[in-house]
Coordinates of C-alpha atoms and ligand atoms in Angstrom, one line a residue:
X25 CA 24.3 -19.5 25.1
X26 CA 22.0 -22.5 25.7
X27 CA 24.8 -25.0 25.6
X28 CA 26.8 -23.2 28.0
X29 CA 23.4 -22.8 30.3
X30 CA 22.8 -26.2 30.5
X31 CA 26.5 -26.9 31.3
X32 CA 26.6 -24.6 34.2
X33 CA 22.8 -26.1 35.2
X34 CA 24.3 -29.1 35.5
X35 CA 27.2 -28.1 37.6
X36 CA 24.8 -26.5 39.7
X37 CA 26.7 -23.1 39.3
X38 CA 25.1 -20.0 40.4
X39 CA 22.3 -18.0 38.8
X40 CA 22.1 -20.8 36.6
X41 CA 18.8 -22.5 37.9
X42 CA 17.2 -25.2 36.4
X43 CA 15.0 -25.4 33.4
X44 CA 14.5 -28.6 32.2
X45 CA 16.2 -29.5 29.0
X46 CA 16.8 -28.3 25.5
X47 CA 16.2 -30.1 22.4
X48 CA 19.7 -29.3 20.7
X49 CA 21.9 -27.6 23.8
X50 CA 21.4 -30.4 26.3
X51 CA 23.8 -32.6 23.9
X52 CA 25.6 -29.9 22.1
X53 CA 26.6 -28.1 25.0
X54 CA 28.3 -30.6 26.7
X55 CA 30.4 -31.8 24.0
X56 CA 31.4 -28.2 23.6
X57 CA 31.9 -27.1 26.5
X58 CA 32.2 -29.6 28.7
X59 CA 35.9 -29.5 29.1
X60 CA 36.4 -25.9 29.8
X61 CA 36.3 -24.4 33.6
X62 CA 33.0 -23.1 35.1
X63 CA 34.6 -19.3 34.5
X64 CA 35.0 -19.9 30.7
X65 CA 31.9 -21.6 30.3
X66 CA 30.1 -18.5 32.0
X67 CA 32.0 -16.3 29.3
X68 CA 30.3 -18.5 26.3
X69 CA 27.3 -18.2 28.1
X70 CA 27.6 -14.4 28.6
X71 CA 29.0 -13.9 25.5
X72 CA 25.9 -15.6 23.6
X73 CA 23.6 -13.5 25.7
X74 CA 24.6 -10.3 24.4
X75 CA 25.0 -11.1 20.7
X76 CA 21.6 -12.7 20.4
X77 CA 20.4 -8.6 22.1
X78 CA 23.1 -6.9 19.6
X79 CA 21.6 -8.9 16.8
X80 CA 18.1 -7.9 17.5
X81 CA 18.7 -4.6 18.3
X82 CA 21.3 -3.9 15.9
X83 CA 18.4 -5.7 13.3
X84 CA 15.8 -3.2 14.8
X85 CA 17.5 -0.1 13.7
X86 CA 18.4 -1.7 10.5
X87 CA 14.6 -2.5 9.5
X88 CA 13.7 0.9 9.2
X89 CA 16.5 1.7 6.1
X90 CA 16.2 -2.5 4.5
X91 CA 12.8 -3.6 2.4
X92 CA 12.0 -5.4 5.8
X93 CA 10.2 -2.3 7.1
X94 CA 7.2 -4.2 5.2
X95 CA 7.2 -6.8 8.7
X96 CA 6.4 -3.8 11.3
X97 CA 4.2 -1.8 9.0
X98 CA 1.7 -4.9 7.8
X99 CA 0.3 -4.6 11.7
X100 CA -1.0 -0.5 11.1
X101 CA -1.9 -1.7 7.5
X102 CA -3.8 -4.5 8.7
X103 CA -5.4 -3.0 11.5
X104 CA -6.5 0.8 9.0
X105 CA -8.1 -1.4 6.1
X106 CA -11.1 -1.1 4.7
X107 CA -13.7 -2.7 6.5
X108 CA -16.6 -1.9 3.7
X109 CA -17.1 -4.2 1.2
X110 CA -14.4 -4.4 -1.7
X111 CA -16.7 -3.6 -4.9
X112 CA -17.2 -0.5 -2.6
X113 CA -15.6 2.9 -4.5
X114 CA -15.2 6.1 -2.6
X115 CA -17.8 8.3 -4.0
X116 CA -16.7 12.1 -4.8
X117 CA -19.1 14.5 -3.7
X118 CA -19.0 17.1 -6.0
X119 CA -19.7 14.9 -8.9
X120 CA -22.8 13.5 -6.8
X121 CA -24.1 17.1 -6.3
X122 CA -23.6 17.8 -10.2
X123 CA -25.2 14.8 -11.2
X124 CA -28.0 15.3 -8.4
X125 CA -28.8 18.8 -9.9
X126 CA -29.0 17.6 -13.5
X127 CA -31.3 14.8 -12.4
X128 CA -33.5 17.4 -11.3
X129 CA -33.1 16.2 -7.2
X130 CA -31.2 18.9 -6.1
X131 CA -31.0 22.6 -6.6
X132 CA -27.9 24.8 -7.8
X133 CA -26.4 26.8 -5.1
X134 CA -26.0 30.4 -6.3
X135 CA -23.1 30.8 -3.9
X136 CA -21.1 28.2 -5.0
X137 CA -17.4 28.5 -5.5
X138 CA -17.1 29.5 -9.5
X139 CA -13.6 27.0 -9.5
X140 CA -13.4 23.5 -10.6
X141 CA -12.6 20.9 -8.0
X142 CA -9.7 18.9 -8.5
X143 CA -10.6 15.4 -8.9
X144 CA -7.8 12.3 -8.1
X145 CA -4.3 12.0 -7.7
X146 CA -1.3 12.9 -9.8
X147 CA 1.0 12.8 -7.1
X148 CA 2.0 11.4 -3.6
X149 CA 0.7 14.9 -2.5
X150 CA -2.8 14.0 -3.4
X151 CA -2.6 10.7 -1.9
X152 CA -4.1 9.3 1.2
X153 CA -1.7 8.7 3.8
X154 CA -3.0 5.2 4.2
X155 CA -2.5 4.8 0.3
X156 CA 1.2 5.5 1.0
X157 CA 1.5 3.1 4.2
X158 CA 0.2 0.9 2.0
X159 CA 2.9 1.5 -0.3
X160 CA 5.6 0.5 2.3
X161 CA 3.6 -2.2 3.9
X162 CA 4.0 -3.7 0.3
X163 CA 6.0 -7.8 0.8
X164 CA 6.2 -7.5 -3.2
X165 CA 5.1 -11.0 -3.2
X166 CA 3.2 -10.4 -6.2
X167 CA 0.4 -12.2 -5.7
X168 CA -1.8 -9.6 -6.6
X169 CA -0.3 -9.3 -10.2
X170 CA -0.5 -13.2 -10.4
X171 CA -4.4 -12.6 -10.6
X172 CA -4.7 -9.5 -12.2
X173 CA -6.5 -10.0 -15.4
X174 CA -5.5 -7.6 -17.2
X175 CA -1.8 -8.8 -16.5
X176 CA -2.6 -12.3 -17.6
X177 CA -3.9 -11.4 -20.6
X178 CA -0.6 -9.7 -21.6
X179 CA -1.8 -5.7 -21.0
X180 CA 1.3 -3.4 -19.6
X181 CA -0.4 -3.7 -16.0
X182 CA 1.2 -4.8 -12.9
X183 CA -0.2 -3.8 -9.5
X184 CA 2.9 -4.8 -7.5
X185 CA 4.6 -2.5 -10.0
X186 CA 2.1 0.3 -9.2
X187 CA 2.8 -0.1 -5.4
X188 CA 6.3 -0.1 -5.8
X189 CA 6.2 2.9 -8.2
X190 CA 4.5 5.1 -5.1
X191 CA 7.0 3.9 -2.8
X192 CA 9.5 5.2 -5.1
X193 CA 8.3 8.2 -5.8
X194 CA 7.5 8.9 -2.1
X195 CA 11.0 8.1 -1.5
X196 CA 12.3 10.4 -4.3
X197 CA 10.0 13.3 -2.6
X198 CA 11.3 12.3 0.9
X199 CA 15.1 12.5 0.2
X200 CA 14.2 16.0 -1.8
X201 CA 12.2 17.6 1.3
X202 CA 14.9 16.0 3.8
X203 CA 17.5 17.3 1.9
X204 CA 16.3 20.8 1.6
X205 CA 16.3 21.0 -2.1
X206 CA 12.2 21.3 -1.7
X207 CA 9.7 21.9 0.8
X208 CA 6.7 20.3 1.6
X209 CA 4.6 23.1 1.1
X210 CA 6.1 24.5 -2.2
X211 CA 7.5 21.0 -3.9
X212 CA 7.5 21.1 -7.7
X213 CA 10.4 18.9 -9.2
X214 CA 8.2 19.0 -12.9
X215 CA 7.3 15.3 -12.1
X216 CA 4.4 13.3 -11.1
X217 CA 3.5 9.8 -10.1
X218 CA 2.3 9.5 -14.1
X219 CA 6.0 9.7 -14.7
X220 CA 6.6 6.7 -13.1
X221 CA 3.1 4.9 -13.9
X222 CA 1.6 5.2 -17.7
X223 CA -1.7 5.8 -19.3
X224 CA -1.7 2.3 -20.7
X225 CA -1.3 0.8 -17.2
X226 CA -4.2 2.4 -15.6
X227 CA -6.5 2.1 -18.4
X228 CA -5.5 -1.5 -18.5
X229 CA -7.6 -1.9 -14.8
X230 CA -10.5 -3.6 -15.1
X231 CA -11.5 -2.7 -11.8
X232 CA -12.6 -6.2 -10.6
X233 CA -10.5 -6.2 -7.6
X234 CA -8.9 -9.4 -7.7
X235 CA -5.4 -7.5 -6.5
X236 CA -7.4 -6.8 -3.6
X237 CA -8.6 -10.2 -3.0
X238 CA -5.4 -11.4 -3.1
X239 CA -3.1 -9.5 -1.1
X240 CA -2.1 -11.0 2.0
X241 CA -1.1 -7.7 4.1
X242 CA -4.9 -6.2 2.8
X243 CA -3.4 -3.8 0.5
X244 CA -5.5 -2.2 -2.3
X245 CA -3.7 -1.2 -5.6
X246 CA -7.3 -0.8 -7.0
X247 CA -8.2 2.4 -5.1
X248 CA -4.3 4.2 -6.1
X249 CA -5.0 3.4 -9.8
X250 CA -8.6 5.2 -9.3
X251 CA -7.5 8.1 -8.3
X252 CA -5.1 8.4 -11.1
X253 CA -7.6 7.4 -13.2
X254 CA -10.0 10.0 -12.4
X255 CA -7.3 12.8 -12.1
X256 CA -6.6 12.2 -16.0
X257 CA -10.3 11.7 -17.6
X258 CA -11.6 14.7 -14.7
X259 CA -9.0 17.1 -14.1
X260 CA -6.8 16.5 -17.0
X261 CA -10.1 15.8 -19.6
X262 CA -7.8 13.6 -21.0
X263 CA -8.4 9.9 -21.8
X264 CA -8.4 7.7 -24.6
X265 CA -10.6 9.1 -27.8
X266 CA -12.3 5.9 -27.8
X267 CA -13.4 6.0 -24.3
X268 CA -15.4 9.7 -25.0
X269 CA -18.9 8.2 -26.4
X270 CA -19.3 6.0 -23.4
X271 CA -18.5 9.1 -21.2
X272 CA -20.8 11.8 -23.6
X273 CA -23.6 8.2 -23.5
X274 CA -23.7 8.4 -19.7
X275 CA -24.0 12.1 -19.5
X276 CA -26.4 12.2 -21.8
X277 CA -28.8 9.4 -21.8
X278 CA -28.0 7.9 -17.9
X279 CA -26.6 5.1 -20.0
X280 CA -22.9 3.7 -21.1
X281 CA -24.8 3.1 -24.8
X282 CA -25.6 5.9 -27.0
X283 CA -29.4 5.3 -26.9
X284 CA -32.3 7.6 -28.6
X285 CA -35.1 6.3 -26.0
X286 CA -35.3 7.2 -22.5
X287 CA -33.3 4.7 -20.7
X288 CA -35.9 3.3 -19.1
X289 CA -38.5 3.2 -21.6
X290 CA -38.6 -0.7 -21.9
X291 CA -40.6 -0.9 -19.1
X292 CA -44.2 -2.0 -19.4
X293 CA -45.8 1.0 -20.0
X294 CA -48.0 2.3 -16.5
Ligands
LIG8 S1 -8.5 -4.3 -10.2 FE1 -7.2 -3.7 -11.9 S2 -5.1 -4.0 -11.2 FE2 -6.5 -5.1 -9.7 S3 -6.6 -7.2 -10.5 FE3 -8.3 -6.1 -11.4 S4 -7.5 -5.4 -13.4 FE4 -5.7 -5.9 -12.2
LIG9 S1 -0.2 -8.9 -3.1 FE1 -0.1 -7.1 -1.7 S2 1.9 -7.4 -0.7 FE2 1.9 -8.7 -2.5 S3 2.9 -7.5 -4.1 FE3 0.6 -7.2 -4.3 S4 0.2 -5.3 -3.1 FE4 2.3 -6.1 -2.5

C-alpha cells in the first residue's frame, strides 16, 4: 500500500498528496511498481488498503474466541485492581462478629439467623466477577509460578495453573448454560472448581504473595486460592488433621500454640 502511495506521490496522481517519505516503501515501491501504469498501481494501492482493514477487523472478531482475548481484557483488569495494600486479606464479617462476641466486645443478637453462613468458594458461582476477569485476563506467562515458593520447593502448586483451571471451568459452565443443558439459576453438573484444583495445591499456599508481586497484568491467584481455602476448613470443616491444633490453639488461647497461660501473660506484670 505504501509502495504504491509513494509511486503515485511521485507521479503527482490524484488524492495521493504528499507525505514525506517512508523508510522501506520509498525504495521498495518503485522497484515494484514502478513499471506498471498509474491505474494498476492505484489497484496495489487500493488493494493493500483494504486488506490491512480486513486483517484487523477480521483479527478483532477473532480475539474474542483465540487466547488473545487476554490483550483487550488486561485494560479493565488493570484499571479494577486492588488498590489496598497486597498483605491486605478480605476480612469476613461474620467470623469478625463471632470472634467479637467471644472476646467479650460485642453482644449476641437474639434475632440472628439460626443458619450457618457459607464461607468461600467452591465454584465459579461463588466467585467474584473480577476473580473471573482475572481469570481471562491471564498472558499465562508464568511468572507468577516462577516465584511461587511453594512451587520452587517442589509442592504440587502452580498459580498460573490455578488461573487457568477457573478459566476452564468458567468455560465448561459457559458452554453448559449457552447450550441449554443448565441454567444459571439451577446449575448442578456434580462438579466443582476442587475438581479441577486439589487439596494439596491450596494447602501448598504460603500466602506470601509473591504471585501477586509478580504478575504483570495485576492479577491475584492469592485471593482465588483463599476462598477455596476457607470454603474447605469453614464450610466443609475439612482440612488436614494436622492443621486442627493450630485451629482448636487460636480458638482457644488467641494463639496458633497450644499455650496454658494467658497469651499475654509475659508482660511485666501492672
Ligand atoms: S501466595 Fe501462594 S501461590 Fe502465591 S506465590 Fe505465595 S505460595 Fe505461591
Ligand atoms: S503472572 Fe499473571 S499473567 Fe502471568 S501466568 Fe501468572 S497470573 Fe497469569
Amino acid at each position: 500500500m505504501n509502495g504504491g502511495d509513494q509511486v503515485l506521490q511521485s507521479r503527482g496522481a490524484e488524492h495521493y498528496g504528499p507525505t514525506g517519505a517512508f523508510a522501506v516503501s520509498s525504495w521498495l515501491g518503485p522497484v515494484l511498481f514502478g513499471g506498471l501504469g498509474d491505474g494498476a498501481v492505484v489497484a496495489v494501492e487500493r488493494f493493500g488498503w483494504w486488506l490491512h482493514l480486513f486483517t484487523v477487523f477480521g483479527f478483532l472478531c477473532y480475539l474474542p474466541y483465540s487466547k488473545h482475548l487476554h490483550i483487550l481484557l488486561a485494560f479493565p483488569n488493570t484499571w479494577y485492581a486492588r488498590l489496598t495494600p497486597k498483605g491486605e486479606m478480605a476480612n469476613m464479617p461474620d467470623v469478625q462478629k463471632e470472634v467479637r462476641i467471644m472476646m467479650g466486645l460485642e453482644q449476641p443478637d437474639p434475632e440472628a439467623p439460626a443458619e450457618v453462613p457459607e464461607f468461600g468458594a467452591n465454584d465459579v458461582f461463588s466467585l467474584s466477577w473480577k476473580n473471573l476477569l482475572q481469570a481471562y485476563s491471564c498472558t499465562e506467562c508464568g511468572r507468577c509460578t516462577a516465584a511461587c515458593p511453594a512451587n520452587l520447593t517442589g509442592k504440587k502448586l502452580s498459580p498460573r495453573k490455578i488461573m487457568m483451571d477457573v478459566r476452564d471451568r468458567a468455560e465448561e459452565v459457559g458452554a453448559a448454560i449457552a447450550a441449554g443443558r443448565q441454567t444459571q439459576e439451577n446449575y448442578a453438573d456434580g462438579k466443582s472448581l476442587f475438581d479441577y484444583i486439589t487439596p494439596e495445591e491450596i494447602h501448598a499456599c504460603t500466602t506470601c504473595n509473591a504471585c501477586v508481586e509478580a504478575c504483570p497484568v495485576l492479577i491475584n491467584p492469592l485471593d482465588i486460592i483463599v476462598q477455596l481455602r476457607r470454603y474447605e476448613i469453614l464450610t466443609q470443616s475439612a482440612g488436614p488433621a494436622d492443621w486442627l491444633p493450630m485451629f482448636n490453639a487460636i480458638e482457644n488461647n488467641g494463639a496458633a500454640w497450644a499455650m496454658s497461660e494467658e497469651r499475654a501473660a509475659w508482660r511485666a506484670p501492672g
